[in-house]
Tab-separated table of C-alpha atoms and ligand atoms in Angstrom:
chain	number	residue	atom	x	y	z
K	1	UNK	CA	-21.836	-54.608	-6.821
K	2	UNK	CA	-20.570	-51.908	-4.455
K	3	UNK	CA	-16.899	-52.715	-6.386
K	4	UNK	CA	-18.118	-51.344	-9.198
K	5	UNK	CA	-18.612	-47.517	-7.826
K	6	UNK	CA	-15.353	-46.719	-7.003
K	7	UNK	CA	-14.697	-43.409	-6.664
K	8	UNK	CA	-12.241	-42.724	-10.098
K	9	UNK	CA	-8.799	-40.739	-9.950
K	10	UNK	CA	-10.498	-37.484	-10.691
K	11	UNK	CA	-12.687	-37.636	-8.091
K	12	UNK	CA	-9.690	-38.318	-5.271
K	13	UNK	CA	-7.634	-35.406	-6.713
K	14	UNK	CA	-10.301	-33.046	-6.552
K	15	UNK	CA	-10.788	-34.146	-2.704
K	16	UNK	CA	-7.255	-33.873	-1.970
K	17	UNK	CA	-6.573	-30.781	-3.563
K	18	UNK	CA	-9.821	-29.562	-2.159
K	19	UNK	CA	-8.270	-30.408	1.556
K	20	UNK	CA	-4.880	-28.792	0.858
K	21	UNK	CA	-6.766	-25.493	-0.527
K	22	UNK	CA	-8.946	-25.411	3.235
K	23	UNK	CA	-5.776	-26.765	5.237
K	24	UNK	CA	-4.147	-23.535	3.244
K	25	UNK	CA	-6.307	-21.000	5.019
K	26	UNK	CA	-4.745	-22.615	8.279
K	27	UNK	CA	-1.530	-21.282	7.833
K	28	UNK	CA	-0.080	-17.214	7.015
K	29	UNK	CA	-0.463	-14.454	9.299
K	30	UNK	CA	-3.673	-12.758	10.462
K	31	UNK	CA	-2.937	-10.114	12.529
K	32	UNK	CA	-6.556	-9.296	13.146
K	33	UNK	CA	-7.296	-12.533	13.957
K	34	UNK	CA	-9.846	-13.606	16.393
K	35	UNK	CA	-7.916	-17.373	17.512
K	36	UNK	CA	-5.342	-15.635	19.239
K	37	UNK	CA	-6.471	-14.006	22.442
K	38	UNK	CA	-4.170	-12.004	24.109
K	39	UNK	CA	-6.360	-11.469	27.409
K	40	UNK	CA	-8.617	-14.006	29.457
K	41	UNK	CA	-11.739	-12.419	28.236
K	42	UNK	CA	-10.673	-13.749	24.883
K	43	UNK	CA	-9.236	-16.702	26.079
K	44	UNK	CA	-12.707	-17.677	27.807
K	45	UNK	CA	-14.437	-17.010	24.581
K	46	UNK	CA	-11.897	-18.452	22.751
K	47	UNK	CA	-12.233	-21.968	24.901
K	48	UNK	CA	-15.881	-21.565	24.662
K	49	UNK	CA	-15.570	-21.479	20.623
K	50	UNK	CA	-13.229	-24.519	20.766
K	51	UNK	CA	-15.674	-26.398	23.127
K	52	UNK	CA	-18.441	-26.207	20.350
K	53	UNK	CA	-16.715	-26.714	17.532
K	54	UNK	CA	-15.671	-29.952	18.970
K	55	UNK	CA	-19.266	-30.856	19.975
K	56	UNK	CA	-20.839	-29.654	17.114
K	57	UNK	CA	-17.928	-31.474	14.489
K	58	UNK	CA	-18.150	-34.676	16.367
K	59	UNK	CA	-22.179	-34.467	15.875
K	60	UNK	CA	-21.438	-33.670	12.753
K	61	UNK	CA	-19.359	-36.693	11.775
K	62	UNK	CA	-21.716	-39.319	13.513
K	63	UNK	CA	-24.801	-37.914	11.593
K	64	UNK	CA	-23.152	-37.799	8.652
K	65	UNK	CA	-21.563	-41.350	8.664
K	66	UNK	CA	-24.807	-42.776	9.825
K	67	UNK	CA	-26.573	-41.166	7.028
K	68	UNK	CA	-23.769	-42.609	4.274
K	69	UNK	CA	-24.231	-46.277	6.031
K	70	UNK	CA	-28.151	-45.931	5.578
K	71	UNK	CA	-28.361	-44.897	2.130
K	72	UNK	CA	-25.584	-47.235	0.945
K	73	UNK	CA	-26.653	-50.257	2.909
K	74	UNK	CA	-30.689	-50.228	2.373
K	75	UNK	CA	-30.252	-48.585	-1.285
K	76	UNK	CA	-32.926	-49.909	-3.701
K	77	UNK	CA	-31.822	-53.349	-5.397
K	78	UNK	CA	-32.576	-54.868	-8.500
K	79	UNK	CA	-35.726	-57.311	-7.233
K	80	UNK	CA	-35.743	-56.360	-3.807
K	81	UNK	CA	-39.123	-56.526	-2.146
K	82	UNK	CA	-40.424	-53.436	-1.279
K	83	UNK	CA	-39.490	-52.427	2.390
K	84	UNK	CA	-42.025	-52.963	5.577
K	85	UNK	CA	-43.704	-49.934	6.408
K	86	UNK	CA	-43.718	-49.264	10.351
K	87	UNK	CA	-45.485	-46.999	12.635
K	88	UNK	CA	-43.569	-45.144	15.043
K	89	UNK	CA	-40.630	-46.793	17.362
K	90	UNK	CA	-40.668	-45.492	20.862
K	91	UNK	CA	-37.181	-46.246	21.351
K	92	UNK	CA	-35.654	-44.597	18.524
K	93	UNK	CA	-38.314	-41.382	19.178
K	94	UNK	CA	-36.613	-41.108	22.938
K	95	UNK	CA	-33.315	-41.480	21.791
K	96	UNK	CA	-33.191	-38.621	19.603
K	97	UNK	CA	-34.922	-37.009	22.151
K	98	UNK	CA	-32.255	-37.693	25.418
K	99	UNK	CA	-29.057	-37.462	22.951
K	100	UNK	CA	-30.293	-33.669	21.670
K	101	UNK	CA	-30.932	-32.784	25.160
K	102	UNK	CA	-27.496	-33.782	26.542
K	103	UNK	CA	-25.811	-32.263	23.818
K	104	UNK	CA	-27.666	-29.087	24.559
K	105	UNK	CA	-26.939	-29.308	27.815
K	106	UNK	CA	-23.170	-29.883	27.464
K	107	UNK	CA	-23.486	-27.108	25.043
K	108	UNK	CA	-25.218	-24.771	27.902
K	109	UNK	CA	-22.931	-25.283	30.982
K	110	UNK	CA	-19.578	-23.793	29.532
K	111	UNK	CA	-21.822	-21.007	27.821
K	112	UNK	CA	-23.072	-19.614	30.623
K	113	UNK	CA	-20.330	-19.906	32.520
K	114	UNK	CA	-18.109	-17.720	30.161
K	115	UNK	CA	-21.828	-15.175	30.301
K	116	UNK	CA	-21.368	-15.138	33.752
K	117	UNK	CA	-17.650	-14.530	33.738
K	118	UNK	CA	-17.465	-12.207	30.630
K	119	UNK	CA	-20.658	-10.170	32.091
K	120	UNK	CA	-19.147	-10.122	36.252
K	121	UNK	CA	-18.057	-6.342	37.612
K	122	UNK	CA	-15.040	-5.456	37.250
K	123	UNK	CA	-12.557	-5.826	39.964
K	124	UNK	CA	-12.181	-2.744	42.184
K	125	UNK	CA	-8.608	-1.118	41.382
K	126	UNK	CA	-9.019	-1.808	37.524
K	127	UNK	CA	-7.981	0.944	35.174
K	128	UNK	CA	-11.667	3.091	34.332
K	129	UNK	CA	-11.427	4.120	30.647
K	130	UNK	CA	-14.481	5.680	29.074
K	131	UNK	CA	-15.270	4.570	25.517
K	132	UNK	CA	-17.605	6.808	23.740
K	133	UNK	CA	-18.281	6.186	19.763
K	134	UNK	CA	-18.830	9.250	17.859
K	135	UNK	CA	-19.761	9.144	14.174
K	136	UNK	CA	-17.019	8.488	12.933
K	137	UNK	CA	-14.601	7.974	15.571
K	138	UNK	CA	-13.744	7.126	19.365
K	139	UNK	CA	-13.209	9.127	22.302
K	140	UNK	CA	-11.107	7.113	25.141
K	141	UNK	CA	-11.348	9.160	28.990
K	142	UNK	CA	-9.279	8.211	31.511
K	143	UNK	CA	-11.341	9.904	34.509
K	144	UNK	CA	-8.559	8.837	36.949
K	145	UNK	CA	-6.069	10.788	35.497
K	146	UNK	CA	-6.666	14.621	34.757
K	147	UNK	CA	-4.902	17.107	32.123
K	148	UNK	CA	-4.317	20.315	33.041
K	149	UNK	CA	-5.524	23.372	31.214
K	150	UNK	CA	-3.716	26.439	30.319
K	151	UNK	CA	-5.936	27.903	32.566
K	152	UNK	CA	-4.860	25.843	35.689
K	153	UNK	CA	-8.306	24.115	35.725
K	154	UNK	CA	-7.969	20.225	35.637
K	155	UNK	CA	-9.927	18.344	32.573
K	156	UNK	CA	-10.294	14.652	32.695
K	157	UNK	CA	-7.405	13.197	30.409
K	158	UNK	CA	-9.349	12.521	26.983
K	159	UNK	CA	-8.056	11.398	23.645
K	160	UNK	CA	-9.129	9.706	20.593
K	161	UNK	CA	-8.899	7.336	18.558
K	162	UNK	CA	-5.407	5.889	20.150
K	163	UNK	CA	-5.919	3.458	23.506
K	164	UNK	CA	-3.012	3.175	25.453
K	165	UNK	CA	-3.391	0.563	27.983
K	166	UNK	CA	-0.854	-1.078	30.121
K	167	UNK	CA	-0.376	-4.751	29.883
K	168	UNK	CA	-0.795	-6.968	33.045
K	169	UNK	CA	-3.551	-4.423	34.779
K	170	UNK	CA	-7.458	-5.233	34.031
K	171	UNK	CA	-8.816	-2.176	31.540
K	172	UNK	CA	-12.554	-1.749	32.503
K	173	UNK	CA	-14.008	0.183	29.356
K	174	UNK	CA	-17.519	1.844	30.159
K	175	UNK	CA	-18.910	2.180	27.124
K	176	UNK	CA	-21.005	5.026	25.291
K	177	UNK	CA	-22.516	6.546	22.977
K	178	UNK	CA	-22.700	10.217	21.803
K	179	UNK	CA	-24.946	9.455	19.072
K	180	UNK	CA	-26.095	6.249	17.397
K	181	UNK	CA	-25.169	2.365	17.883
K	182	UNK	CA	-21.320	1.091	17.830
K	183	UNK	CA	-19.541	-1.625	18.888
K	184	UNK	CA	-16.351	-2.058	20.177
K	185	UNK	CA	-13.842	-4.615	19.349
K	186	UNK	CA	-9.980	-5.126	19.634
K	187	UNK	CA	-9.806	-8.803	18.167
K	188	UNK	CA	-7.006	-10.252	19.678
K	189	UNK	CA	-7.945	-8.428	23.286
K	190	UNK	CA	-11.558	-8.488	23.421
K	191	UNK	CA	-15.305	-7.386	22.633
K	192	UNK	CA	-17.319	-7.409	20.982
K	193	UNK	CA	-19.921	-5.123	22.814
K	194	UNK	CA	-22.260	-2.422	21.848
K	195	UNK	CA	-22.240	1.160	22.720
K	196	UNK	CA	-25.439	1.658	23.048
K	197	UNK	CA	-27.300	5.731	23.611
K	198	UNK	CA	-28.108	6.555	27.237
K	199	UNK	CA	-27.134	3.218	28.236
K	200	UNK	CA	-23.216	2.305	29.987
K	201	UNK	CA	-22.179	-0.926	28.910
K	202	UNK	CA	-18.971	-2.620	30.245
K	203	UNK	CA	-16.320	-4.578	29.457
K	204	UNK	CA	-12.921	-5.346	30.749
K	205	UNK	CA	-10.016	-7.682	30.172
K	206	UNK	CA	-6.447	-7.999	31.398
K	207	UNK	CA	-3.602	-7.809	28.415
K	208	UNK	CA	-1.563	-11.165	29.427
K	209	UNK	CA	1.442	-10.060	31.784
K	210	UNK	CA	3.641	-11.897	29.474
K	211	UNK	CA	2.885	-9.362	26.481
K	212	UNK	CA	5.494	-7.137	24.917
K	213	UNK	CA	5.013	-3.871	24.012
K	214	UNK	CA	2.530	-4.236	21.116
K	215	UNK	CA	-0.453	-2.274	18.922
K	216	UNK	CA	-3.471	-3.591	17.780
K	217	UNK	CA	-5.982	-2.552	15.250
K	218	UNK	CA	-9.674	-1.463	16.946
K	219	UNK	CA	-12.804	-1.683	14.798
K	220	UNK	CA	-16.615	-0.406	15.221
K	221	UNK	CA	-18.622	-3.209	14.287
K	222	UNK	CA	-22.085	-2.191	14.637
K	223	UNK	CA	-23.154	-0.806	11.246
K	224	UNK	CA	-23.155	2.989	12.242
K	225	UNK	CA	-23.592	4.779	8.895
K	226	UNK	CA	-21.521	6.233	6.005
K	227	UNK	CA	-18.249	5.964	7.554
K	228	UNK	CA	-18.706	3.145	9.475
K	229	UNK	CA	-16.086	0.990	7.926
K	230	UNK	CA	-14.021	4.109	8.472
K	231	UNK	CA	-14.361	3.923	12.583
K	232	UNK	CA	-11.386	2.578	13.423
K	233	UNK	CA	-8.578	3.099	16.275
K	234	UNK	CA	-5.510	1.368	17.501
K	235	UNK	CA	-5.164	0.186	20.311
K	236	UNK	CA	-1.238	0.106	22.740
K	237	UNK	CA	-0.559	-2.217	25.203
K	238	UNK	CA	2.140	-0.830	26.944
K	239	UNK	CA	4.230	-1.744	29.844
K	240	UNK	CA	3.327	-0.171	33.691
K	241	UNK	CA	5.919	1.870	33.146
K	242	UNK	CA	5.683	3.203	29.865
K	243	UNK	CA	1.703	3.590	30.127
K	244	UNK	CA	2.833	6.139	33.392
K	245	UNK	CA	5.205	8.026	31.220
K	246	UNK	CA	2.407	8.285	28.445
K	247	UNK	CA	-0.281	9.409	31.280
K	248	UNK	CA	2.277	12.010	32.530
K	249	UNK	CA	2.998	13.144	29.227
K	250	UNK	CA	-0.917	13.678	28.487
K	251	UNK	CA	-1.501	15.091	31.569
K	252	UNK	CA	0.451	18.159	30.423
K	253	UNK	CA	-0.840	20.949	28.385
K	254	UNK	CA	0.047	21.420	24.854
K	255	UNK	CA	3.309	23.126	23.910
K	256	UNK	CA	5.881	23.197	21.161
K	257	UNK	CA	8.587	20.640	20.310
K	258	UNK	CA	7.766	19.552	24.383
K	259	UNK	CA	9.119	16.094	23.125
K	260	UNK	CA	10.996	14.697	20.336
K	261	UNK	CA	8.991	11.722	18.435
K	262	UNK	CA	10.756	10.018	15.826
K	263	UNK	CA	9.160	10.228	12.977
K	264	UNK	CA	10.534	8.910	9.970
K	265	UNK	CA	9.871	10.029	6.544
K	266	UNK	CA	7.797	13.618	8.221
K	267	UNK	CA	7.856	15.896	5.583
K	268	UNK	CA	9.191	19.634	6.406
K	269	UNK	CA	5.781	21.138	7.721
K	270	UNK	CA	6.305	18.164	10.187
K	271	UNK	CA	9.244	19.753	12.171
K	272	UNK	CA	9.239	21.137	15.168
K	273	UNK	CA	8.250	24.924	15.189
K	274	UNK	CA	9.896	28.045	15.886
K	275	UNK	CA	6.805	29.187	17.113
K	276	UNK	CA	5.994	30.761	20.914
K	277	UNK	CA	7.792	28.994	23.661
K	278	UNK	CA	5.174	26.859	25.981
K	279	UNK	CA	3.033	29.417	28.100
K	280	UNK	CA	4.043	29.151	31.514
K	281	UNK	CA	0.760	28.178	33.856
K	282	UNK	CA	-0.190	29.200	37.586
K	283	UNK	CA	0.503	26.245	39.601
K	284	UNK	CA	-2.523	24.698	40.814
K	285	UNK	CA	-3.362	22.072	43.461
K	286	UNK	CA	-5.573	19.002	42.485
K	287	UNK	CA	-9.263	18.721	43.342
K	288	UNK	CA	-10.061	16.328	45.991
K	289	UNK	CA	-9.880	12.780	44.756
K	290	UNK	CA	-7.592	13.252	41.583
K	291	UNK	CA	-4.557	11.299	41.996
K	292	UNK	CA	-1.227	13.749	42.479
K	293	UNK	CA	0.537	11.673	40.963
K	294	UNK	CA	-0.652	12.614	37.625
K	295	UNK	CA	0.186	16.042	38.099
K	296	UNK	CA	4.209	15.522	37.888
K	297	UNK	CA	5.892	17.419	34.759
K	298	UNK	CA	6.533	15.462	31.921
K	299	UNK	CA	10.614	16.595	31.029
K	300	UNK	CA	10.856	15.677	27.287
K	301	UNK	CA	12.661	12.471	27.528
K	302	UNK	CA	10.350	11.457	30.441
K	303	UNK	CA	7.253	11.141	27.736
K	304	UNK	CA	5.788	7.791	26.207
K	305	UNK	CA	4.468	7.543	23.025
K	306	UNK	CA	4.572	4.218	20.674
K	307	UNK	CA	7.344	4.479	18.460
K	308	UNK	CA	6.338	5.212	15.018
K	309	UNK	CA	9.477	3.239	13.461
K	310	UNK	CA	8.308	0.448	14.959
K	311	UNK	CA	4.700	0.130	13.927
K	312	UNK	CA	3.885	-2.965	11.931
K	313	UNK	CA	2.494	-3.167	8.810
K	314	UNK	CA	-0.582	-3.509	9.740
K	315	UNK	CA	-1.748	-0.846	11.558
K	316	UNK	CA	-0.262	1.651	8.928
K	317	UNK	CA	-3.434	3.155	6.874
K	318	UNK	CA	-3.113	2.453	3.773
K	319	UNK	CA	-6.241	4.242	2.216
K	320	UNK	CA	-5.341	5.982	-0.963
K	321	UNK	CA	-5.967	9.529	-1.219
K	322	UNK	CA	-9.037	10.369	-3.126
K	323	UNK	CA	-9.013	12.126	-6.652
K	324	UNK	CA	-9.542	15.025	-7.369
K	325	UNK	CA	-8.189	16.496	-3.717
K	326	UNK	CA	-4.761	18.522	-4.911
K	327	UNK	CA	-2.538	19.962	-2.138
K	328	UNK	CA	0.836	21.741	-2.557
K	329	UNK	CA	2.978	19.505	-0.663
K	330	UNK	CA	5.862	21.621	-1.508
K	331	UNK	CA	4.574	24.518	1.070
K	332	UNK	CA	6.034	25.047	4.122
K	333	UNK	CA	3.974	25.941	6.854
K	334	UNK	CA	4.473	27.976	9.622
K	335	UNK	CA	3.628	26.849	13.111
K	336	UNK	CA	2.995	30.006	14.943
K	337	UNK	CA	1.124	31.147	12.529
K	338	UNK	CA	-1.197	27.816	11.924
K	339	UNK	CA	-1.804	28.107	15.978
K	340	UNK	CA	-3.036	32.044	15.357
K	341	UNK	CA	-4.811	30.969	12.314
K	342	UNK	CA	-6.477	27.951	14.140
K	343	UNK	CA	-7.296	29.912	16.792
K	344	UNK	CA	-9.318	32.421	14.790
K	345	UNK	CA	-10.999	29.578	12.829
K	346	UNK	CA	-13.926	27.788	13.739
K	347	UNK	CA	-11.619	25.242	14.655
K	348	UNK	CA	-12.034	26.029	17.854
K	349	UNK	CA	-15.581	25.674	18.281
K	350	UNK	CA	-15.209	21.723	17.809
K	351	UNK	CA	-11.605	21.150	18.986
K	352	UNK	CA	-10.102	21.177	22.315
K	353	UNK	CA	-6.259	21.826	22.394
K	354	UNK	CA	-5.516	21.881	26.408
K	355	UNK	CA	-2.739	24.887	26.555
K	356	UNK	CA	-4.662	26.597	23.960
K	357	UNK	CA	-6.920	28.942	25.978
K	358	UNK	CA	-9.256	29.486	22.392
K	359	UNK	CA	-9.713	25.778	21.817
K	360	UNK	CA	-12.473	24.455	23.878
K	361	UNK	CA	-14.902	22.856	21.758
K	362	UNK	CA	-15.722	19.300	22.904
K	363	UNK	CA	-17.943	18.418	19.429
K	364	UNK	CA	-14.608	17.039	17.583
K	365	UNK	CA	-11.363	14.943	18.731
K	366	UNK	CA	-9.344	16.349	21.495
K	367	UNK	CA	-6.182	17.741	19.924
K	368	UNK	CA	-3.826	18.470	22.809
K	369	UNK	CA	-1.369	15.752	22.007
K	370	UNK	CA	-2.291	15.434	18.496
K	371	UNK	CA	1.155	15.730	16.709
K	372	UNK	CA	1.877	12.622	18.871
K	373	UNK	CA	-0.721	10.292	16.996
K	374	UNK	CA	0.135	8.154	14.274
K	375	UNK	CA	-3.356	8.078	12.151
K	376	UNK	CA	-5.495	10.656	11.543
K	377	UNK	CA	-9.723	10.562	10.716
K	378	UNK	CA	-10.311	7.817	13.119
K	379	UNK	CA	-7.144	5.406	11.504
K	380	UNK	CA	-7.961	6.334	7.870
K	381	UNK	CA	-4.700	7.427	6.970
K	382	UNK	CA	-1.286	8.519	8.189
K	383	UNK	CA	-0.925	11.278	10.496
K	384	UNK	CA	1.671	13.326	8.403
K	385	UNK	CA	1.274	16.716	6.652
K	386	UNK	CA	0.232	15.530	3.606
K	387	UNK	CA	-2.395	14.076	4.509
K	388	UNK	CA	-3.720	16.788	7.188
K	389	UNK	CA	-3.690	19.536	4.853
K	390	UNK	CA	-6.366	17.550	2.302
K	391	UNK	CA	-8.156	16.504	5.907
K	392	UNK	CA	-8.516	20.250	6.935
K	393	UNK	CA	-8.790	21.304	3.083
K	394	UNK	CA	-11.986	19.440	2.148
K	395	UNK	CA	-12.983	16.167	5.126
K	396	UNK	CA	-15.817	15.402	3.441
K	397	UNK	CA	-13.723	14.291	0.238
K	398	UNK	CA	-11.358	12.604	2.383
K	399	UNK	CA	-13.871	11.042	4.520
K	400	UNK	CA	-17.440	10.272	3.578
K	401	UNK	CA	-20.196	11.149	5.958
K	402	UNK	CA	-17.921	13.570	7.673
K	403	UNK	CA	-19.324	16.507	9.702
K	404	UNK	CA	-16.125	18.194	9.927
K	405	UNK	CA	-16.452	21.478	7.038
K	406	UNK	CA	-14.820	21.737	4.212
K	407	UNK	CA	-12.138	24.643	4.951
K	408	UNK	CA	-10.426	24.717	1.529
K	409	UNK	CA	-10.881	27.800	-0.867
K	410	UNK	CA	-12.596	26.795	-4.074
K	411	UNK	CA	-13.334	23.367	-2.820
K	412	UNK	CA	-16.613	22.023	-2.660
K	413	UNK	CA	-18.967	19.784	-0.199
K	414	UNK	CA	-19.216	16.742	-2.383
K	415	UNK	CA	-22.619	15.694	-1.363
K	416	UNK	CA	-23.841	19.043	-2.132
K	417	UNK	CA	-21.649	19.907	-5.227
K	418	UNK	CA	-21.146	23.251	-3.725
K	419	UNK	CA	-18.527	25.400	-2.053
K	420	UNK	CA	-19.219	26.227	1.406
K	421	UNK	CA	-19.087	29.088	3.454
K	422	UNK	CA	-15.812	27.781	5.878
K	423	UNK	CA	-14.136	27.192	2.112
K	424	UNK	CA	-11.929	29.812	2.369
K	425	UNK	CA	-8.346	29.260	3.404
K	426	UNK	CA	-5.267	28.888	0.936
K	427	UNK	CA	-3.014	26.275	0.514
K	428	UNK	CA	-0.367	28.329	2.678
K	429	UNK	CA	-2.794	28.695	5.468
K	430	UNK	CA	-3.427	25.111	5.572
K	431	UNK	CA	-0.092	24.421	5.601
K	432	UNK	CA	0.519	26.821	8.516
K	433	UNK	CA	-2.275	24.891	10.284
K	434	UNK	CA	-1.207	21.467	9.517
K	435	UNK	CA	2.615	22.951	10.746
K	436	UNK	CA	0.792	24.092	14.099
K	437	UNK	CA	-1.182	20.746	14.559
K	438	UNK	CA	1.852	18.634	13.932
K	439	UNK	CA	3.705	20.396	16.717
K	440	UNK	CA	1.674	19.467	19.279
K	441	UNK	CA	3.695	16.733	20.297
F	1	CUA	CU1	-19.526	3.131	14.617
F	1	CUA	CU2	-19.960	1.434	13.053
């Protein structure tokens, strides 16, 4: 009887090509990918994942196979009596009592072991980096490591929305808030965890000593709002050396062409500036406790930053400018200008340039090394002049959500549909800006 329900040729060609379509999905690249941890925090979440997807496939299998025998073997026959109807079975009620249980229980032991190892302190000498989520975009502070100011006063080291963090030394993140719920996450080095208001979290992880050089893509992933999806940073793992050279370079104050990045394809507002030479600053001894170190000169070809030639596709923003946002790109802009400019604008009562004695705002991003950054708005888009000038011409267009004003003349807020009162700088002015900003390499 059973001969007679073969499955037909159809039905086998739909499974097969049905398998090659899911074995498919196995293969390409997927750089963001969660299945290939870089650091033993992922690794031990990583395991843990492979531990109960074996589990829970093999249950999987038996249930289903046992369910197939039943309802092929005791199917209802043509003049078949009709079956005995039972009561209960002890037996059968304790087995599928015990087998649940033991699953479970194989289930618990690894999972609280990776709790317990994912949630443990950090070791002592780990790297501190402070992770605070702002809407939309991060804040990293090293508090070991201090900038210094043009004033001679010394500023934690603070940056945003590029990590650099060197491979082979545990990276304990204490993580923040400045206003509502995030989450941080570097997929292929670790998190997920929440940054949660007036609440530290932690987190740390060790990028594997066998690492190259390398960038990752960082995400929010805690639904924070209107620009949520737009919270992103990179993140650099870097080797001990290189990370130094990067701290030493951000330990320095601001100045003019102080380093040479290459930058492909920068467009002429991009170049370095003939503006004012680097202002020369009191020497000043380091508070008690702040590593000296730190406080060594950065000569220009002693500074770190990750190439930009060498970024992979897939940290490169690739979000399209949005309509209706027109910029003369054929302006050239005038550094020393932008930085008198900026520092007369209201700029300055978000931003904090370190070396720019007018720029002390702590609201926005920390600009000091900004020119050195390859994404701008949190890793919307490319950091390059064309780009900037719509950012500081009208944010809100380019980014919804955003607090930053609109600066542009004639341009308007668009969830308002009207101009605001900051809306009044030209083209050229941007331009000088956007010249200024780019400088500070
Ligand atoms: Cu921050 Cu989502």
């Amino acid at each position: 009887m059973i001969r007679n329900h073969r499955p037909r040729r159809p039905v086998v060609a739909a499974l097969v090509a049905a398998g090659a379509l899911a074995l498919a999905a196995c293969s390409g690249d997927y750089p963001n990918t969660t299945f290939d941890p870089h650091t033993e925090f992922g690794r031990t979440i990583d395991d843990l994942w492979d531990t109960l997807l074996f589990w829970g496939t093999l249950v999987f299998i038996l249930v289903e196979a046992l369910l197939v025998y039943v309802l092929i073997r005791y199917r209802r026959r043509e003049g078949s009596p009709e079956p005995k109807h039972v009561h209960g079975n002890t037996t059968l009620e304790i087995m599928w009592t015990v087998i649940p249980a033991v699953i479970l229980f194989l289930i618990a032991v690894p999972t609280v072991k990776a709790i317990f190892k994912t949630q443990a302190k950090a070791r002592s000498d780990a790297l501190q980096v402070e992770v605070i989520g702002h809407q939309w975009w991060w804040e990293f502070r090293y508090p070991q490591y201090v900038t210094r100011q043009a004033t001679g006063r010394l500023d934690t080291l603070v940056t945003a929305n590029e990590l650099y963090v060197p491979i082979g030394r545990t990276v304990n993140f204490h993580l923040k808030s400045a206003d509502v719920l995030h989450s941080f996450w570097v997929p292929q080095l670790g998190g997920k965890r929440d940054l949660i208001t007036n609440h530290t979290n932690f987190l740390w992880f060790t990028p594997d000593s066998t690492l190259e050089t390398a960038v990752w893509n960082g995400f929010c992933v805690e639904y924070c709002g209107a620009s949520h999806a737009n919270m992103r940073f990179r993140a650099f793992t870097v080797s001990v050396a290189e990370f130094d050279r990067w701290v030493r370079h951000q330990s320095t104050p601001a100045a003019f062409n102080a380093m040479p990045v290459p930058s492909p394809g920068a467009t002429p507002a991009a170049q370095p500036a003939q503006g004012p030479v680097p202002q020369s600053l009191p020497p000043v001894s380091p508070p008690p406790g702040a590593p000296p170190a730190t406080l060594a000169s950065a000569s220009p070809g002693d500074a770190y930053v990750y190439p930009a030639d060498r970024l992979p596709d897939h940290v490169r923003p690739t979000t399209p400018i949005p309509s209706g946002l027109a910029f003369d790109e054929s302006l050239r802009g005038d550094a020393a200008r932008g930085q008198q400019l900026y520092s007369r604008s209201s700029c300055i009562g978000c931003h904090r340039i370190a070396g720019n004695p007018m720029s002390v705002g702590i609201i926005g991003p920390n600009l000091t090394h900004f020119g050195s950054r390859h994404t701008l708005g949190a890793g919307l888009f490319p950091n390059e002049a064309r780009y900037l000038g719509r950012w500081i011409k009208n944010a809100r267009k380019m980014k919804p959500g955003n607090t930053m004003p609109v600066f542009g003349r004639g341009e308007q807020d668009p969830k308002t549909g009207k101009p605001e009162p900051t809306g009044t700088m030209t083209d050229q002015e941007i331009a000088d800006i956007v010249a200024y900003l780019l400088a500070l390499k």
